[in-house]
Amino acid sequence: LKDDIPKDFKFAGTHCGVKKKRKDVGIIFSEVDALTCGVFTKNVVKAAPVIYDEKILKQREIFRAIIVNSGIANACTGERGLKDAEEMARMTADSLGLKKEEILVSSTGVIGANLPMEKIKKGVETLSQTLGNSWKNVEDFANSIMTTDRFPKISTKRLEIKGKTVKILGIAKGAGMIHPNMATMLAFVVCDINITRRALCKVLRESVDRTYNMISVDGDTSTNDMVIVMANGKAENEVLDLEDEEFQRFFDAFNNVNENLAKMIVKDGEGATKVFEVVVRGARSLEEAKKIVRTILSSNLVKTAVYGSDPNWGRIIASAGYSGVEFDPNLVDLYLESIDGDERIALMLKGEPVEFDESKAKMIMSRDEFRFTLDMNSGNISTKGWGCDLTEKYVEINGRYRT
Amino acid sequence: LKDDIPKDFKFAGTHCGVKKKRKDVGIIFSEVDALTCGVFTKNVVKAAPVIYDEKILKQREIFRAIIVNSGIANACTGERGLKDAEEMARMTADSLGLKKEEILVSSTGVIGANLPMEKIKKGVETLSQTLGNSWKNVEDFANSIMTTDRFPKISTKRLEIKGKTVKILGIAKGAGMIHPNMATMLAFVVCDINITRRALCKVLRESVDRTYNMISVDGDTSTNDMVIVMANGKAENEVLDLEDEEFQRFFDAFNNVNENLAKMIVKDGEGATKVFEVVVRGARSLEEAKKIVRTILSSNLVKTAVYGSDPNWGRIIASAGYSGVEFDPNLVDLYLESIDGDERIALMLKGEPVEFDESKAKMIMSRDEFRFTLDMNSGNISTKGWGCDLTEKYVEINGRYRT
């Protein structure tokens, strides 16, 4: 595990008192300058750290550390919120002997409350003394960014690029307020690859579109989401750029880390008992395919049918029908499949019901993971996404989160 | 009550066996020709009766009866479904001594199953023998169109138009799969007014936009929704047209009936314990105001906070933020109000949190009905809508509806 940590990155996570007992502040630190790119929430209402980071990422491309707190989102906090975000960067820089503008800031938690800056300051001091590159350090960080998460989310990948071993490590949080276009979801991916900025940013944007933007827990997009990638070049490979033959291999490895994290977020969806994958194929365009996948993933009626292991496929077709995409229902096929693809049941063919073995369908839907495949039979574009079921537990968690 | 029934309309509802025990087929009948208009689901996947009615309403404007069944939606049933819908019209015409094209057809229930036509035929025969104009007949019809509804939904209004008493009677069903743009929601409004077709259709369209299209139970738009209005002229008023001074009074009365029914649908939202109204004011356009209202009404996080009587206003602002409307969060005010407006708490002013009395906020939110008012402070347009809370019961109902 320790061998999976990209070179010269250090981590720490501790408890400073934003939350009652659990870890609530963490740092990722690079020993050397790291090329950095970010993708942020599309919500009009952006939390202070999102506003702060977006601005500074337009001015600089080299950063050294990310400071994150959980428990309070520093969103809807006006001028004071912006000052607090900047102050978090400043105190982190002070503790680590860096400049303020080398630090990115991230928060997650309750909206509309101000950060307890004194507590965070003490937390940052503790963090700077406990930074390390052990697996325990990575786990401490992963734990420190959780809110309603039930488990920390870490994914790693190693591959050879230009004869050197490159390591990728991703850490994410998110369990609710999760919806396409970055929900309350934070993900930080660090790697030691030597890469151009344009290649790194492209990898990030495209991978986010295929992974975090294709999951839905509750249809709510948050004010605080961000995915940040840092690459410090310590793998010492010859610099990788878009035109390189090996670029695609790096993209695939990077995307694999993000897909793993995205699926973990869905699996940890508030109250969720299972994950379902939705594949749309035979679509006319990627935009249309995505719209249909996302609408199905977000339907409360689909999500409750998944919970009840009920092959009530009419709800899937109905939600595709209100996705905003025009299509001919009489062309559409719908299948229920086991996740390995070994078992497959046609539920609807060319818009009409098919007799199927209901007990077998129930059995497939009772598993931890399964898949609905919708063939639009109108083109050759496909895409996929992941969602979770809607349960009584979700309601319980969200009916009393703040209090 | 009987006096509230528009002249020369008759009703019936009975059990024929589509559902196990409860009433499942009903008729509305006019003794004389009735001008008729309809508004239908915008879902791309339309149930057979929707396709049938839309087509015939383009050819004719005079109808005599509507036949409705509940339990099976006759949606995603292909060619056979279309034939069954037409056959329902034919058998109703036969029983009532009318022509097939004088009948409209409506269904609600499970998607993807075929109608048991023999049972429906027997039902229609019973109905034709039990048609009547007592209040009990109206209630029988209202009961016969229910699916997961807990109570029948009826609203009436009387007013004077051009010296004559005009009566409006609306009957609706709907408790789930309810979302703007006509959800699994059926509403039938009959009145004895003498009115031009263009005035009647305009009244219907505009009122639907302000009422049924401004409620949300679960964000799912169904395949079967329709609102039909019939006006048979038996009030014998001088014909009403758009330019008449009294037109607005008729619109208000008609709209009032629909608003009452729409609120009943939300109140009866699957598993709902309370109704919340969302008012957006100070918006730049009606389209934007509506988008914001609908997005807030549909947010699972808002709905669970309402359930928990938790003034977690960050969720309201966050959902406005992902509504797709561009706005400056630093202009926005948010208030929590009792439904009579006597109590009012500012939760956020100009995008920043306000200290407020949390126990008082909780108390207001614990009532059957209350209101969130969002002032965008960017224009002078306002609109409102209604939603219900999301509860464990919703999950329970929809996790096992079909089985």
Short mmCIF file of N, CA, C and O in Angstrom, two decimals, chain B residues 7-11 27-35 63-66 96 98 131 190-191 230-234:
data_model
loop_
_atom_site.label_atom_id
_atom_site.label_comp_id
_atom_site.label_asym_id
_atom_site.label_seq_id
_atom_site.Cartn_x
_atom_site.Cartn_y
_atom_site.Cartn_z
N LYS B 7 -75.31 21.44 -14.32
CA LYS B 7 -76.54 20.86 -14.91
C LYS B 7 -76.26 19.82 -15.98
O LYS B 7 -75.37 19.98 -16.81
N ASP B 8 -77.05 18.76 -15.92
CA ASP B 8 -77.06 17.75 -16.99
C ASP B 8 -75.74 17.00 -17.16
O ASP B 8 -75.42 16.54 -18.27
N PHE B 9 -74.97 16.91 -16.08
CA PHE B 9 -73.84 15.98 -16.07
C PHE B 9 -74.18 14.82 -15.14
O PHE B 9 -74.80 15.02 -14.09
N LYS B 10 -73.79 13.62 -15.54
CA LYS B 10 -74.01 12.45 -14.69
C LYS B 10 -72.70 11.71 -14.48
O LYS B 10 -71.77 11.81 -15.27
N PHE B 11 -72.66 10.94 -13.43
CA PHE B 11 -71.42 10.28 -13.02
C PHE B 11 -71.70 8.86 -12.56
O PHE B 11 -72.80 8.55 -12.09
N ILE B 27 -67.33 6.77 -15.22
CA ILE B 27 -67.76 7.55 -16.38
C ILE B 27 -68.23 8.94 -15.94
O ILE B 27 -68.86 9.09 -14.90
N ILE B 28 -67.89 9.92 -16.76
CA ILE B 28 -68.54 11.24 -16.70
C ILE B 28 -69.33 11.38 -17.99
O ILE B 28 -68.81 11.11 -19.08
N PHE B 29 -70.58 11.81 -17.85
CA PHE B 29 -71.50 11.83 -19.00
C PHE B 29 -72.25 13.15 -19.04
O PHE B 29 -72.70 13.64 -18.00
N SER B 30 -72.34 13.73 -20.22
CA SER B 30 -73.17 14.94 -20.38
C SER B 30 -74.41 14.58 -21.20
O SER B 30 -74.31 13.93 -22.24
N GLU B 31 -75.57 15.04 -20.70
CA GLU B 31 -76.83 14.73 -21.39
C GLU B 31 -76.87 15.36 -22.79
O GLU B 31 -77.60 14.90 -23.66
N VAL B 32 -76.10 16.43 -22.93
CA VAL B 32 -76.10 17.13 -24.22
C VAL B 32 -74.66 17.33 -24.69
O VAL B 32 -73.71 17.10 -23.93
N ASP B 33 -74.51 17.78 -25.93
CA ASP B 33 -73.17 18.03 -26.47
C ASP B 33 -72.39 18.97 -25.56
O ASP B 33 -72.91 19.98 -25.10
N ALA B 34 -71.12 18.63 -25.34
CA ALA B 34 -70.28 19.49 -24.49
C ALA B 34 -68.99 19.84 -25.23
O ALA B 34 -68.30 18.97 -25.74
N LEU B 35 -68.71 21.15 -25.25
CA LEU B 35 -67.44 21.64 -25.77
C LEU B 35 -66.33 21.07 -24.90
O LEU B 35 -66.42 21.13 -23.67
N PHE B 63 -67.90 16.51 -27.31
CA PHE B 63 -67.89 15.15 -26.77
C PHE B 63 -69.04 14.98 -25.81
O PHE B 63 -69.68 15.96 -25.39
N ARG B 64 -69.30 13.73 -25.43
CA ARG B 64 -70.42 13.46 -24.52
C ARG B 64 -69.99 12.75 -23.25
O ARG B 64 -70.69 12.81 -22.25
N ALA B 65 -68.88 12.02 -23.32
CA ALA B 65 -68.53 11.23 -22.13
C ALA B 65 -67.03 10.94 -22.06
O ALA B 65 -66.33 10.99 -23.07
N ILE B 66 -66.57 10.68 -20.83
CA ILE B 66 -65.19 10.25 -20.60
C ILE B 66 -65.24 8.94 -19.83
O ILE B 66 -65.89 8.87 -18.78
N LEU B 96 -74.02 3.52 -23.97
CA LEU B 96 -74.72 4.78 -23.72
C LEU B 96 -75.54 5.25 -24.92
O LEU B 96 -76.18 6.31 -24.87
N LEU B 98 -74.28 6.15 -27.81
CA LEU B 98 -73.58 7.27 -28.45
C LEU B 98 -72.70 6.75 -29.57
O LEU B 98 -72.63 5.54 -29.81
N LEU B 131 -75.44 5.37 -13.80
CA LEU B 131 -75.20 6.81 -14.00
C LEU B 131 -76.25 7.65 -13.27
O LEU B 131 -77.43 7.33 -13.31
N VAL B 190 -65.85 19.71 -15.18
CA VAL B 190 -67.06 19.89 -15.98
C VAL B 190 -67.75 21.16 -15.52
O VAL B 190 -67.69 21.52 -14.35
N CYS B 191 -68.35 21.88 -16.46
CA CYS B 191 -69.12 23.04 -16.06
C CYS B 191 -70.25 23.24 -17.06
O CYS B 191 -70.23 22.73 -18.17
N MET B 230 -64.97 19.92 -19.86
CA MET B 230 -66.19 19.84 -20.69
C MET B 230 -67.13 20.95 -20.25
O MET B 230 -67.35 21.14 -19.05
N ALA B 231 -67.70 21.66 -21.21
CA ALA B 231 -68.67 22.72 -20.89
C ALA B 231 -69.90 22.50 -21.75
O ALA B 231 -69.81 22.49 -22.98
N ASN B 232 -71.06 22.30 -21.10
CA ASN B 232 -72.24 21.90 -21.88
C ASN B 232 -73.27 23.02 -22.10
O ASN B 232 -74.32 22.79 -22.70
N GLY B 233 -72.99 24.21 -21.60
CA GLY B 233 -73.85 25.36 -21.92
C GLY B 233 -75.19 25.40 -21.24
O GLY B 233 -75.99 26.32 -21.47
N LYS B 234 -75.46 24.43 -20.35
CA LYS B 234 -76.80 24.35 -19.76
C LYS B 234 -77.09 25.42 -18.71
O LYS B 234 -78.22 25.53 -18.22
#
